[in-house]
Amino acid sequence: AQSVTQPDIHITVSEGASLELRCNYSYGATPYLFWYVQSPGQGLQLLLKYFSGDTLVQGIKGFEAEFKRSQSSFNLRKPSVHWSDAAEYFCAVVGGGSNYKLTFGKGTLLTVNP
Amino acid sequence: DAGVIQSPRHEVTEMGQEVTLRCKPISGHNSLFWYRQTMMRGLELLIYFNNNVPIDDSGMPEDRFSAKMPNASFSTLKIQPSEPRDSAVYFCASSLENNRGPFSSPLHFGNGTRLTVT
């Protein structure tokens, strides 16, 4: 079965600094990969997704992610963080014979210091 | 579009009571998912409906849990009897599935129901 690992439970960055959130997946073939963001008391919102093609994908709110097959990674990046980016971020994968069962990582909580 | 609507936002109940959570998916969407979020286990898929039919309920933890989708605009998740370990945030999500699968369009989440069982 596929799995997703987000090694960082909590990250703190200063406003304006760059950000990289790590995500590693375990799956034999090329999975569908997603990043979601969850603000307090809210549901999850899709930031971006990778199905195939260009390994660098652009998402909403200035986020991007790069699929690296050799490293089984799909790290999320943003060049300059805004205070409003403070939230919890989830990496997710679909694969393993299922085209609907999203497996989520445990999430990374992002704190932004002024 | 109002998005996925869940009710109630918060539910506090005593152990042994029946709990019903409600979801109205986005109009036109044909796939619906119920997820449970806890600190310990993260986000878990409970059940997946496509065109109102349950496709996969393998994530439903026990027979105490049941879900229905009587029509395209409404779904319920029922817990009877409830137990303290059922305390969690329950999310409903919907998407429009085509021949590329249910994630060819974004998965839209509701704001969740926070359930507390005392």
Coordinates of C-alpha atoms in Angstrom, one line a residue:
Chain A
A1 CA 0.0 0.0 0.0
Q2 CA 1.1 3.5 -0.6
S3 CA 2.3 5.7 2.2
V4 CA 3.2 9.3 2.7
T5 CA 5.8 10.7 5.1
Q6 CA 6.1 14.3 6.1
P7 CA 9.2 14.4 8.2
D8 CA 8.6 17.8 9.8
I9 CA 5.8 18.1 12.2
H10 CA 6.3 21.8 12.8
I11 CA 8.2 24.5 11.0
T12 CA 8.7 28.1 11.9
V13 CA 9.8 30.7 9.4
S14 CA 10.0 34.4 9.3
E15 CA 7.8 36.4 7.0
G16 CA 9.5 36.9 3.7
A17 CA 11.7 33.9 4.1
S18 CA 11.7 31.0 1.7
L19 CA 9.9 27.8 2.6
E20 CA 10.3 24.2 1.7
L21 CA 8.0 21.5 3.1
R22 CA 9.2 17.9 2.6
C23 CA 7.1 15.0 1.4
N24 CA 8.2 11.5 0.6
Y25 CA 6.0 8.8 -0.7
S26 CA 6.2 5.0 -1.0
Y27 CA 4.7 3.6 -4.2
G28 CA 6.0 1.4 -7.0
A29 CA 4.7 3.3 -10.0
T30 CA 4.1 7.0 -10.6
P31 CA 1.4 8.1 -8.2
Y32 CA -0.9 11.1 -8.3
L33 CA 0.5 13.6 -5.8
F34 CA -1.2 16.5 -4.0
W35 CA -0.6 19.2 -1.5
Y36 CA -3.4 20.5 0.6
V37 CA -3.6 23.4 3.1
Q38 CA -5.8 23.5 6.2
S39 CA -6.5 26.7 8.1
P40 CA -7.8 26.4 11.6
G41 CA -11.4 25.3 11.8
Q42 CA -11.5 24.8 8.0
G43 CA -11.5 22.0 5.6
L44 CA -8.6 21.2 3.3
Q45 CA -8.0 23.2 0.2
L46 CA -6.0 21.9 -2.8
L47 CA -2.8 23.9 -3.5
L48 CA -1.5 21.8 -6.4
K49 CA -1.4 18.4 -7.9
Y50 CA 0.9 16.3 -10.1
F51 CA -0.4 13.6 -12.4
S52 CA 2.2 13.5 -15.2
G53 CA 4.3 15.7 -17.4
D54 CA 6.4 18.6 -16.2
T55 CA 7.8 17.7 -12.8
L56 CA 7.6 21.2 -11.5
V57 CA 4.0 22.2 -10.9
Q58 CA 2.6 25.6 -10.0
G59 CA -0.2 26.0 -7.6
I60 CA -2.3 28.6 -6.0
K61 CA -1.0 31.3 -3.6
G62 CA 2.4 31.3 -5.1
F63 CA 3.3 27.7 -4.2
E64 CA 5.1 25.2 -6.3
A65 CA 6.2 21.6 -5.9
E66 CA 8.7 19.4 -7.7
F67 CA 8.3 15.7 -8.3
K68 CA 11.5 13.8 -8.1
R69 CA 11.1 10.2 -8.9
S70 CA 14.6 9.2 -7.9
Q71 CA 14.1 10.6 -4.4
S72 CA 10.4 9.6 -4.1
S73 CA 9.8 13.2 -3.1
F74 CA 7.3 15.9 -3.8
N75 CA 8.5 18.9 -1.8
L76 CA 6.4 22.1 -1.6
R77 CA 8.1 25.4 -1.9
K78 CA 7.4 29.1 -1.8
P79 CA 10.0 31.8 -2.3
S80 CA 8.6 34.3 0.1
V81 CA 6.2 33.4 2.9
H82 CA 3.4 35.7 4.0
W83 CA 1.8 35.7 7.5
S84 CA -1.4 34.4 5.9
D85 CA 0.4 31.2 4.9
A86 CA 0.4 30.0 8.5
A87 CA -1.6 26.8 8.4
E88 CA -1.2 23.0 8.3
Y89 CA 0.0 21.5 5.1
F90 CA -0.8 17.9 4.0
C91 CA 0.9 15.9 1.2
A92 CA -1.3 13.2 -0.3
V93 CA -1.0 10.4 -2.8
V94 CA -3.3 8.3 -4.8
G95 CA -2.1 5.0 -6.2
G96 CA -1.6 1.3 -5.5
G97 CA -4.4 0.2 -7.8
S98 CA -6.9 2.7 -6.4
N99 CA -7.8 5.8 -8.3
Y100 CA -9.8 7.4 -5.5
K101 CA -8.2 6.5 -2.1
L102 CA -6.2 9.5 -1.0
T103 CA -3.5 8.6 1.5
F104 CA -2.5 11.7 3.5
G105 CA 0.7 12.4 5.4
K106 CA 0.4 13.5 9.0
G107 CA 0.8 17.1 8.1
T108 CA 3.3 19.9 8.8
L109 CA 2.2 22.9 10.9
L110 CA 3.7 26.1 9.6
T111 CA 4.2 29.1 11.9
V112 CA 5.1 32.4 10.4
N113 CA 6.9 35.0 12.6
P114 CA 6.5 38.7 11.8
Chain B
D1 CA -21.4 28.1 -5.2
A2 CA -21.7 27.5 -1.4
G3 CA -19.2 24.7 -1.4
V4 CA -19.6 21.5 0.6
I5 CA -21.9 22.1 3.5
Q6 CA -21.6 20.1 6.7
S7 CA -23.8 20.2 9.7
P8 CA -23.6 20.5 12.6
R9 CA -20.2 22.3 13.0
H10 CA -19.9 21.0 16.5
E11 CA -21.6 18.1 18.3
V12 CA -21.2 17.1 21.9
T13 CA -22.9 14.0 23.0
E14 CA -22.7 11.4 25.7
M15 CA -21.4 7.9 25.2
G16 CA -24.1 5.5 23.9
Q17 CA -26.1 8.2 22.1
E18 CA -26.7 8.2 18.3
V19 CA -25.0 10.8 16.3
T20 CA -25.9 11.8 12.8
L21 CA -23.6 14.0 10.7
R22 CA -24.9 15.6 7.5
C23 CA -23.3 16.7 4.2
K24 CA -24.5 18.5 1.2
P25 CA -22.0 18.1 -1.7
I26 CA -21.4 20.7 -4.4
S27 CA -24.1 20.6 -7.0
G28 CA -23.1 18.5 -10.0
H29 CA -20.4 16.6 -8.2
N30 CA -20.8 12.8 -8.4
S31 CA -18.2 11.6 -5.9
L32 CA -18.5 12.0 -2.2
F33 CA -16.0 11.0 0.6
W34 CA -16.2 10.9 4.3
Y35 CA -12.9 11.4 6.2
R36 CA -12.1 11.4 9.9
Q37 CA -9.2 13.5 11.3
T38 CA -7.6 12.8 14.7
M39 CA -4.2 13.8 16.1
M40 CA -3.1 10.2 16.4
R41 CA -4.2 8.8 13.0
G42 CA -4.4 11.9 10.9
L43 CA -6.8 11.9 8.0
E44 CA -8.5 8.6 7.2
L45 CA -10.9 7.8 4.5
L46 CA -14.1 6.2 5.9
I47 CA -16.2 5.7 2.9
Y48 CA -16.4 6.7 -0.8
F49 CA -19.6 7.1 -2.9
N50 CA -19.8 7.4 -6.6
N51 CA -23.1 8.3 -8.2
N52 CA -24.8 7.8 -4.8
V53 CA -23.5 4.2 -4.6
P54 CA -21.0 3.2 -1.8
I55 CA -17.9 2.0 -3.6
D56 CA -15.5 1.5 -0.7
D57 CA -16.5 1.4 2.9
S58 CA -13.4 -0.5 4.1
G59 CA -12.4 2.5 6.2
M60 CA -15.5 2.4 8.3
P61 CA -14.1 1.4 11.7
E62 CA -16.9 -0.7 13.0
D63 CA -20.5 -1.7 12.5
R64 CA -21.4 1.2 14.8
F65 CA -20.7 3.4 11.8
S66 CA -23.0 3.6 8.8
A67 CA -23.3 6.0 5.9
K68 CA -26.0 6.7 3.4
M69 CA -26.4 8.8 0.3
P70 CA -30.1 8.7 -0.6
N71 CA -29.6 11.2 -3.5
A72 CA -27.0 13.3 -5.2
S73 CA -27.4 16.2 -2.8
F74 CA -27.3 14.7 0.6
S75 CA -25.3 12.2 2.7
T76 CA -25.3 11.2 6.3
L77 CA -22.8 9.5 8.5
K78 CA -24.3 7.9 11.6
I79 CA -22.6 6.5 14.7
Q80 CA -24.8 4.3 16.9
P81 CA -23.9 3.9 19.7
S82 CA -21.2 6.6 20.0
E83 CA -18.1 6.1 22.1
P84 CA -15.4 8.5 23.4
R85 CA -12.9 7.2 21.0
D86 CA -15.1 8.4 18.1
S87 CA -14.2 12.0 19.1
A88 CA -12.7 13.5 16.0
V89 CA -13.3 16.0 13.2
Y90 CA -15.3 14.4 10.4
F91 CA -15.0 15.9 6.9
C92 CA -17.1 15.4 3.9
A93 CA -15.6 16.1 0.5
S94 CA -16.9 16.0 -3.1
S95 CA -15.5 16.0 -6.6
L96 CA -16.5 15.5 -10.2
E97 CA -15.3 12.2 -11.4
N98 CA -14.8 11.6 -15.1
N99 CA -12.8 8.9 -17.0
R100 CA -9.6 10.3 -15.5
G101 CA -10.8 9.5 -12.0
P102 CA -12.3 11.4 -9.1
F103 CA -9.3 13.8 -8.8
S104 CA -9.4 15.2 -12.3
S105 CA -11.2 18.0 -10.7
P106 CA -10.2 19.3 -7.2
L107 CA -11.6 17.5 -4.1
H108 CA -13.6 20.1 -2.2
F109 CA -13.8 19.7 1.5
G110 CA -16.4 21.0 3.9
N111 CA -15.5 22.7 7.1
G112 CA -16.0 19.6 9.1
T113 CA -18.0 18.5 12.1
R114 CA -16.1 18.4 15.4
L115 CA -17.6 15.5 17.4
T116 CA -16.9 15.2 21.1
V117 CA -18.3 12.1 22.9
T118 CA -18.1 12.3 26.7

